[in-house]
Each structure stands twice: as C-alpha cells, then as structure tokens.
Short mmCIF file of C-alpha atoms and ligand atoms in Angstrom, two decimals:
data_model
loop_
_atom_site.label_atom_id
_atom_site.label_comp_id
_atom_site.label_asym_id
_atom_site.label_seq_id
_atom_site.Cartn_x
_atom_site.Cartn_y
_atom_site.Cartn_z
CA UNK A 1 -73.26 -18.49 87.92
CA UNK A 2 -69.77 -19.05 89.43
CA UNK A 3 -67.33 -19.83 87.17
CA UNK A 4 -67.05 -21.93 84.18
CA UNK A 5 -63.76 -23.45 81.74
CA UNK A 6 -65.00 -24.47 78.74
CA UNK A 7 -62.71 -26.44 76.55
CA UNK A 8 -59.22 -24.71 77.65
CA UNK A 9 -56.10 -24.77 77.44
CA UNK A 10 -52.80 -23.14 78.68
CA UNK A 11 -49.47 -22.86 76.63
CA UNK A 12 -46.98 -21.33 78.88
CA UNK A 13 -44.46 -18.82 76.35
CA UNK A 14 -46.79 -19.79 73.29
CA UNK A 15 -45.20 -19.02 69.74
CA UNK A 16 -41.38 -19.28 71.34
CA UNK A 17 -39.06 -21.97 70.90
CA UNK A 18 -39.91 -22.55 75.03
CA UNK A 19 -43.30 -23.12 74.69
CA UNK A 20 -44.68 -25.44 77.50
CA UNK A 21 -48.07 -26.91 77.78
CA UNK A 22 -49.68 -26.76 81.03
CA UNK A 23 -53.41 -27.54 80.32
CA UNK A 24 -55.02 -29.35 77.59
CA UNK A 25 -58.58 -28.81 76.94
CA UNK A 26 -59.99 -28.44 80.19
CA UNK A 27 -63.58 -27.86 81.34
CA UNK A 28 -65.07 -27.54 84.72
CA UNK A 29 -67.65 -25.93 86.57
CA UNK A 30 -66.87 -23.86 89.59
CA UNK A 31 -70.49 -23.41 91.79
CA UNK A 32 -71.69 -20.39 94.13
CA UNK A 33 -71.52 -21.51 97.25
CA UNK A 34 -69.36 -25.27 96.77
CA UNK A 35 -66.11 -25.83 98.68
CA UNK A 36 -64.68 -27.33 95.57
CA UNK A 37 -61.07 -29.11 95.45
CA UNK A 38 -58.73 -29.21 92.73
CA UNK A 39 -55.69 -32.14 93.21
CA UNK A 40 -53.02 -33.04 90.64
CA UNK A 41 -49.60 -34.49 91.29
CA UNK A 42 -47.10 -31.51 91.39
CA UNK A 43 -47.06 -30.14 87.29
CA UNK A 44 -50.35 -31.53 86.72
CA UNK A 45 -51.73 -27.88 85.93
CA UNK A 46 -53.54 -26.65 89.27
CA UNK A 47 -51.88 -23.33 90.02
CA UNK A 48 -52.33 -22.69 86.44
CA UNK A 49 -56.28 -23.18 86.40
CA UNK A 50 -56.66 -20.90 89.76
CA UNK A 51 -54.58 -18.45 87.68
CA UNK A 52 -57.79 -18.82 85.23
CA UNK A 53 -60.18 -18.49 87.44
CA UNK A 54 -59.57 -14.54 88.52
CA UNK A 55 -58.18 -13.49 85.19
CA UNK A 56 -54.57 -13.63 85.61
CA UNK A 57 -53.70 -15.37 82.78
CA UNK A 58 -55.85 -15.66 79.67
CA UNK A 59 -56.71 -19.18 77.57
CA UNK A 60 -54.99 -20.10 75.32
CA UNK A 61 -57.66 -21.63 73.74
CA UNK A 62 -61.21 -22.18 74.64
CA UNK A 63 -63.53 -19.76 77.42
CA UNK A 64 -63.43 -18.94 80.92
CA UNK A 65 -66.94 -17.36 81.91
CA UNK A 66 -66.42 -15.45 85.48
CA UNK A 67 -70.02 -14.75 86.78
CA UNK A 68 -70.67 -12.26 83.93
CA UNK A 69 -67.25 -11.72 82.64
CA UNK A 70 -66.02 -13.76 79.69
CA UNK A 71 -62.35 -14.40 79.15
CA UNK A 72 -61.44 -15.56 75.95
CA UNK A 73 -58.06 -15.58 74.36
CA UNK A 74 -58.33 -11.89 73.49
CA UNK A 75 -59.69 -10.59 76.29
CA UNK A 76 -57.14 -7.64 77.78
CA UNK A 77 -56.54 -6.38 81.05
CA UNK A 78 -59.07 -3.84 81.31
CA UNK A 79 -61.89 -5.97 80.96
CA UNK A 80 -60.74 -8.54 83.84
CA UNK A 81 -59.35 -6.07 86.01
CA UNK A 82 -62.63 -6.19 88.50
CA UNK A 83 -62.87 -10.04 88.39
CA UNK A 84 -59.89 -10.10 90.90
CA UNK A 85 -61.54 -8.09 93.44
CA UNK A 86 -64.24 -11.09 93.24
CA UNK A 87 -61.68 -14.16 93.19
CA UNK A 88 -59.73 -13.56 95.63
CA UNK A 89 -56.62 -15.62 94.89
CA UNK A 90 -54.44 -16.37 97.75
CA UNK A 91 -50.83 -17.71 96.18
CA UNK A 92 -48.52 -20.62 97.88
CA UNK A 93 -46.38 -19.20 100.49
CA UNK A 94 -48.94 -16.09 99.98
CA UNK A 95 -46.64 -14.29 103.07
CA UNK A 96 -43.97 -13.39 100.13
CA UNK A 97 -46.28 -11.29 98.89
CA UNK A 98 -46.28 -8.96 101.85
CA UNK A 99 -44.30 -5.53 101.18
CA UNK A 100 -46.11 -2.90 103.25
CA UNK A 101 -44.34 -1.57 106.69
CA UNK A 102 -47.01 -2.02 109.34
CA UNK A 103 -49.32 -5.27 108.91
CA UNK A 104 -52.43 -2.83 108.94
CA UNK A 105 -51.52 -1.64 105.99
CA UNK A 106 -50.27 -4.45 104.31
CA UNK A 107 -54.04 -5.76 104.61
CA UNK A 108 -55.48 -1.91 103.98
CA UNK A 109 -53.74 -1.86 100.83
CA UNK A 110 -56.11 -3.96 98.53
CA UNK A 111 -59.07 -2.20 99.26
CA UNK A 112 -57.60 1.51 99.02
CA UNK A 113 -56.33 0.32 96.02
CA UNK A 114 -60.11 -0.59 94.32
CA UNK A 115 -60.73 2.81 95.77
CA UNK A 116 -61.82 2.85 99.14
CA UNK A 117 -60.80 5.92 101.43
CA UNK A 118 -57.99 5.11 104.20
CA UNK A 119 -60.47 5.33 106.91
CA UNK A 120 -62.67 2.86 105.25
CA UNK A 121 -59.82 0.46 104.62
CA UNK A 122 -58.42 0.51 107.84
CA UNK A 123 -61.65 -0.32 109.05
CA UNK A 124 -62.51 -3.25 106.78
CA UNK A 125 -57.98 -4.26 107.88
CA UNK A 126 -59.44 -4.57 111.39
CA UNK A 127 -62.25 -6.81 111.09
CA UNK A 128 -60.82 -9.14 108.89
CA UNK A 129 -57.29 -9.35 110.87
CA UNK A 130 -59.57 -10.18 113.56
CA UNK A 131 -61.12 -12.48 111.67
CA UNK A 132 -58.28 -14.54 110.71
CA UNK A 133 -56.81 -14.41 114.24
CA UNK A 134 -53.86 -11.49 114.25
CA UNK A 135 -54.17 -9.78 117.78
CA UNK A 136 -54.76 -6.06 117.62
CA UNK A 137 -51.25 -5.77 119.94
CA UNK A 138 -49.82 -6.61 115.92
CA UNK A 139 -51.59 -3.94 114.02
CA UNK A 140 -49.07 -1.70 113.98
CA UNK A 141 -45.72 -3.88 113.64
CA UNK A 142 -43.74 -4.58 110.68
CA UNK A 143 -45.18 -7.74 109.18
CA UNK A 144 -41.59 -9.06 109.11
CA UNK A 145 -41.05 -9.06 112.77
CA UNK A 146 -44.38 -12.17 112.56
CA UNK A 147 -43.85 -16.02 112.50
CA UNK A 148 -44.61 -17.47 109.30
CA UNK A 149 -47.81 -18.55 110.05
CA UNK A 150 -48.72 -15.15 111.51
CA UNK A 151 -47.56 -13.35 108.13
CA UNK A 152 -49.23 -16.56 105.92
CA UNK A 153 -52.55 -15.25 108.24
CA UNK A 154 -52.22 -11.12 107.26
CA UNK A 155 -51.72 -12.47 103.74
CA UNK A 156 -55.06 -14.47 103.63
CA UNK A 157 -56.66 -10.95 105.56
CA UNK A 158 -55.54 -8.94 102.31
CA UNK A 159 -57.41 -11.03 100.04
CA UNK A 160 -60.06 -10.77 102.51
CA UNK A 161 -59.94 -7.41 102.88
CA UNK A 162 -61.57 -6.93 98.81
CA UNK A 163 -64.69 -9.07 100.42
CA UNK A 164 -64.56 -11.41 97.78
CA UNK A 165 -67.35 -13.77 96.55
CA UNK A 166 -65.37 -16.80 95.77
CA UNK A 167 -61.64 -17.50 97.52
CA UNK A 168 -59.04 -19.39 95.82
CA UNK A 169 -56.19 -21.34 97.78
CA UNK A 170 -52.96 -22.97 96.44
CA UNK A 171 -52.23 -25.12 99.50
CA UNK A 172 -52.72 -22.68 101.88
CA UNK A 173 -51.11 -25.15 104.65
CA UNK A 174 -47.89 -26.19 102.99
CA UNK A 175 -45.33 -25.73 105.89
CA UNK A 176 -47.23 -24.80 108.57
CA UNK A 177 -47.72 -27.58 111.91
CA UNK A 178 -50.66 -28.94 112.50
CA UNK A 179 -52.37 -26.60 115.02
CA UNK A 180 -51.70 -23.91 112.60
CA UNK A 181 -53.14 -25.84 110.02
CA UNK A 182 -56.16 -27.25 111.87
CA UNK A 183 -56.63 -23.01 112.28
CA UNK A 184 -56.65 -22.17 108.77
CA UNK A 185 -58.89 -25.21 107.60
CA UNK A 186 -61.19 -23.92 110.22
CA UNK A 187 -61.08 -20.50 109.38
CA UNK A 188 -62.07 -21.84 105.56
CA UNK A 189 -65.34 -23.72 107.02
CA UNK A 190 -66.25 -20.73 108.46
CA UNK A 191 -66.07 -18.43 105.29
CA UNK A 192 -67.30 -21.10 103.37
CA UNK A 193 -70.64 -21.11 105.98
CA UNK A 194 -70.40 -17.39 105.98
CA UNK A 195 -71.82 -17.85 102.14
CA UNK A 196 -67.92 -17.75 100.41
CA UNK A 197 -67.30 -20.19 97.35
CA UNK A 198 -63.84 -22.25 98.22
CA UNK A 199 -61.57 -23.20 95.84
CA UNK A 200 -58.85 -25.43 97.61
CA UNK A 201 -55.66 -27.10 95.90
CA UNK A 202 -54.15 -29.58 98.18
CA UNK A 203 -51.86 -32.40 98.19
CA UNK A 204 -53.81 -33.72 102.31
CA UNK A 205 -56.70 -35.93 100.91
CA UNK A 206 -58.15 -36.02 103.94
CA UNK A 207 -58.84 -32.43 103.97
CA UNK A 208 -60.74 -33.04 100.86
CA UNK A 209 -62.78 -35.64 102.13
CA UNK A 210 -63.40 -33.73 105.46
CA UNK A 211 -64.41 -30.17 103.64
CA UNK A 212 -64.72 -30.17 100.33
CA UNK A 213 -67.64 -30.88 98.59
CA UNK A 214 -66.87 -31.04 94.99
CA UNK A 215 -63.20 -32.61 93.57
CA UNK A 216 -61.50 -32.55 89.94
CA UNK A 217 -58.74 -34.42 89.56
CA UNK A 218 -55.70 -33.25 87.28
CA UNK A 219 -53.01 -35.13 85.81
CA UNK A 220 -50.61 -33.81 82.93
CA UNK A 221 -52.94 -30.90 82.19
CA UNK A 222 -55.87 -32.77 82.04
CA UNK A 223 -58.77 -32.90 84.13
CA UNK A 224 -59.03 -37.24 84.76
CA UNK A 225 -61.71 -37.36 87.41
CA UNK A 226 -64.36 -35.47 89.01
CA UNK A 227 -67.57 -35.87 91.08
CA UNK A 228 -68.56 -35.68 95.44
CA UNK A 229 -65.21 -36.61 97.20
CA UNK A 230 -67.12 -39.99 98.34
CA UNK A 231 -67.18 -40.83 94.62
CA UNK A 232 -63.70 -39.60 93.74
CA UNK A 233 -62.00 -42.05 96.48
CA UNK A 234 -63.91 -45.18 95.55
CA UNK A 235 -61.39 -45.96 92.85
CA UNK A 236 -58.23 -46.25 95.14
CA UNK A 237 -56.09 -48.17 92.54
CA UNK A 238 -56.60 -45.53 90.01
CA UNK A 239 -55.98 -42.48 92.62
CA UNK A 240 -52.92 -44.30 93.94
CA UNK A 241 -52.01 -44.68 90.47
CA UNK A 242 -51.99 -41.14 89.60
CA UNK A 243 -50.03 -40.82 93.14
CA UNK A 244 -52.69 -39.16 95.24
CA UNK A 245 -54.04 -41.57 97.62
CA UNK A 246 -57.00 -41.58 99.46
CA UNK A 247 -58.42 -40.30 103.16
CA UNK A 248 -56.16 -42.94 105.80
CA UNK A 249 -59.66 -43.90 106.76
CA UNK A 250 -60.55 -45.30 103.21
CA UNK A 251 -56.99 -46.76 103.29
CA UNK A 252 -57.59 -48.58 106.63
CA UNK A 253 -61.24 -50.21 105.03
CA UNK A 254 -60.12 -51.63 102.49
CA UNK A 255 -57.30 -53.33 104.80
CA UNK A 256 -59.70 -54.92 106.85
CA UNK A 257 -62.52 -55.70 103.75
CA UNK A 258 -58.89 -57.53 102.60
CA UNK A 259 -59.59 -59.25 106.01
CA UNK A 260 -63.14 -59.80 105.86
CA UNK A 261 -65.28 -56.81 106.73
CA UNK A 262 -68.37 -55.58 104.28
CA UNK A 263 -68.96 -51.89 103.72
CA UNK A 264 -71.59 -50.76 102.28
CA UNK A 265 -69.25 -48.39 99.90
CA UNK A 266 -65.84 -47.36 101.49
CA UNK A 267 -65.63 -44.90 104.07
CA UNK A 268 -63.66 -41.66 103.46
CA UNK A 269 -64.38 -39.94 107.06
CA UNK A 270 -64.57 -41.88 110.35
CA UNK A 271 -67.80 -40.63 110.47
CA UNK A 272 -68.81 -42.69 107.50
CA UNK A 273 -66.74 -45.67 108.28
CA UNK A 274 -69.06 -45.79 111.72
CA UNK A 275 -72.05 -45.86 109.25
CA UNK A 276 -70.88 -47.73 106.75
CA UNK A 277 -69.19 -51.01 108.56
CA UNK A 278 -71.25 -54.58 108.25
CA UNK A 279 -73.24 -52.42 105.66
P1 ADP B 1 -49.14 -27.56 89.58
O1 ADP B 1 -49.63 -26.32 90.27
O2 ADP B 1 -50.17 -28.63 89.51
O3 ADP B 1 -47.85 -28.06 90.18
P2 ADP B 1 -48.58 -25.76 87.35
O4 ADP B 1 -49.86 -25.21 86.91
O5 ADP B 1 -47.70 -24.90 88.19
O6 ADP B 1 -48.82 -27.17 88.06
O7 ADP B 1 -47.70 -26.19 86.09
C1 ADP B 1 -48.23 -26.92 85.00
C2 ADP B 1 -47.13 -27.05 83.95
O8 ADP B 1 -46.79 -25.79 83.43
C3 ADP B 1 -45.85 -27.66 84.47
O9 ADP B 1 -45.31 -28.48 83.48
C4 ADP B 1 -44.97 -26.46 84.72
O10 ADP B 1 -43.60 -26.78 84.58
C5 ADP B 1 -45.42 -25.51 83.63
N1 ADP B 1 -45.26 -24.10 84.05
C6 ADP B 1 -45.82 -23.52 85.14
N2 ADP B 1 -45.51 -22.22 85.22
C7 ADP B 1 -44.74 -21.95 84.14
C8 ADP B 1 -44.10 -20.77 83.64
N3 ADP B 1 -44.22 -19.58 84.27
N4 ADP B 1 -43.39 -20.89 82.49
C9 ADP B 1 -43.29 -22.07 81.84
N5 ADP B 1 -43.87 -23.21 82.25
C10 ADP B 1 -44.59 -23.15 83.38
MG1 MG B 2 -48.90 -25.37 91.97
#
C-alpha cells in the first residue's frame, strides 16, 4: 500500500505569468513500514513532494495514490481531507506553527479537531507529550515561554497526537545542537520500530546512512537516484557532484583505498567499515 507518485509533476502558480516548476515527472514508491529518505540540494523539489504525499497540494500532472485515496489533478479538498490525519506532515521549523495558549492544547487541538471529545484529546496530548519528552510540570504553560527545541518537540506531539500511519519530516533537526538532535533521531527509530512509516528530508547524510532504509535523490525537480542508502553512496563523485556528499565514514575509505586499503564495497557506517576493511 503506502504511497505511490506516478509520473508527476508540480507547477507552482500554473497558468500565470509566475509560473515556476518545482517537479518534473516524478515517480516513487513510499512503503508501509520503510524509514525512507528524500535528499535534494536546497530547490531541488523535496518539501514540495512531502506536500504530495498528505494531499496538500494536488499534481499537476500525473497520480498520487495514498493507501486507497487517489489524487489526481482534479481531486478537491473533500476527498483528501482524511489523508492528513494519516500523513502526518511535520513542516521545517514546525514550532511556528504553534498558536494555542497552554502546550496541552496546542497538541489536543488536532485530534478534537477530527472529532474527538476534549477528554479524549487531552488524554491522547498526554501520552504523546510524554512520548516525545515534554515534562508534565509544562502541560499547562504557554508554549511560548519553551526553548526552541522544547516547542519544535510539542509540534512533532501534535502531529502525533492524529496517530498517524506514516510521518513525514522536513529536516526536523535544522537548528537544533546535537544532543537535541541525537533526541529527535532517536525518538524517530523508536516510532519507526513502533510500526510508523518515516519519511525524512535531510541535508546530514549520515543520518541517512545510520536510519534510513530507502533514499531518492532529487535534483532540479527530478528524482536522479534511488535504491538502499549502501547503494546510493557508492557513487561519491556523482553525489558530490550534485553537492550532497556522503556518510564521513565513506569519505574517510576512500582516503585510505587512495592509500592502499581494499574494501569489499565502501563503508557508509563504522559498523560496516569494521566489516568491510581488507575485504
Ligand atoms: P526544496 O524543499 O528541495 O528546497 P521546494 O520543493 O521548496 O524545494 O522548491 C522547489 C522549487 O519550487 C524551487 O525552485 C522553489 O523556488 C519553488 N517553489 C517552492 N515553493 C514555491 C511557491 N510557494 N511558489 C512558487 N515557487 C515555489
Ligand atoms: Mg524544503
């Protein structure tokens, strides 16, 4: 099932004099249950595709099939309206999105607004504020009175909150220090063991190479490159081409192959690079 583009594309302001195209006949395969990445220099069309995938913005051309839902360049509102409760989409700098007074019901808000009584939503607020780390001591303060990373975390807790079957993340680290990222990335393993699809977009390729388990590779609206992250980074001319990179691990191989060493195929985790060396 999951969810499926099939031969799309995106034209920003289409029929106006500013017309912009984002994608260009795109197709890709999201899986139930894959941590799947999605990198692209900045432009390259990524927040654009998640904006796809829960039926915020309809093809221009071609098909987006959401488990049973198809979205086709016709489609209106009322027919995609329940796809976002199931892609959860958590936006860049998702703590601007915050408006509600008390951070319990900031993250009570989705669900009461799918229909679920107060009560109900409160309780679902708790578990998942829990969940993501906010100390009950915070429940009841204004959301603005939080560090960034605390509001970024109540954020990710609303989208939570609609219990969705697949999240999507538009570098849901950007700014935040490394402990606080280490948390998050975490926090993603644990939904994604919990039985949640992933959908990441991230510039930190060793975050791909550590979690994900599917990438696609965008560059000027078009998907370039996809396959297991182990395949992806093989070709480090062509990813440093496209100004990507690879894992510092893969990086650091192919320095000492340069030097002498054999790998069997280059490492993109220490783990591998262990297993792989005199290979
Ligand atoms: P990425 O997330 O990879 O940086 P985007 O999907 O945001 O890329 O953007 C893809 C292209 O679409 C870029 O050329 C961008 O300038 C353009 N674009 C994005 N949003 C809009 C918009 N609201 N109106 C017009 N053009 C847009
Ligand atoms: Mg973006």
């Amino acid at each position: 099932m999951g969810i499926t583009l099939e031969n799309v594309s995106y034209i920003y302001q289409n029929g106006t004099p500013f017309a912009s195209t984002a994608l260009s006949d795109v197709s890709l395969t999201i899986k139930d249950g894959s941590y799947t990445a999605l990198i692209g220099h900045t432009g390259s069309g990524k927040s654009t595709i998640l904006q796809l995938l829960n039926g915020l913005l309809v093809p221009t051309d071609g098909e987006v099939r959401v488990f049973d839902t198809l979205i086709t360049p016709t489609s209106v509102n009322k027919e995609i309206r329940q796809i976002r409760k199931q892609v959860g989409l958590v936006f860049q700098f998702a703590e601007n999105q915050i408006f509600e007074e008390t951070v319990l019901k900031d993250v009570a808000f989705g669900p009461q607004n799918f229909g679920v009584s107060r009560e109900e939503a409160e309780t679902i607020a708790r578990e998942k504020l829990a969940l993501v780390g906010i100390d009950e001591s915070l429940f009841e303060r204004s959301p603005f009175e939080l560090s960034g990373g605390q509001m970024r975390r109540v954020a990710i807790a609303g989208i939570l909150a609609m219990e969705p079957r697949i999240l999507v993340l538009d570098e849901p680290t950007a700014g935040l220090d490394p402990i606080g990222r280490k948390e998050l990335m975490n926090l993603f393993k644990k939904l994604h063991l919990d039985g949640i699809t992933i959908v990441l977009v991230t510039h930190l390729m060793d975050d791909v190479a550590e979690y994900a388990d599917q990438v696609y590779v965008m560059e000027k609206g078009r998907l370039v490159k996809s396959g297991e992250p182990s395949f992806v980074f093989q070709d480090i001319n062509f990813m440093e081409k496209i100004q990507l990179g690879v894992p510092k691990i893969t990086r650091f191989a192919q320095k000492l192959i340069k030097r002498g060493a054999t790998f069997k195929q280059l490492p993109i985790t220490i783990e591998e690079f262990k297993e792989f060396i005199n290979g």
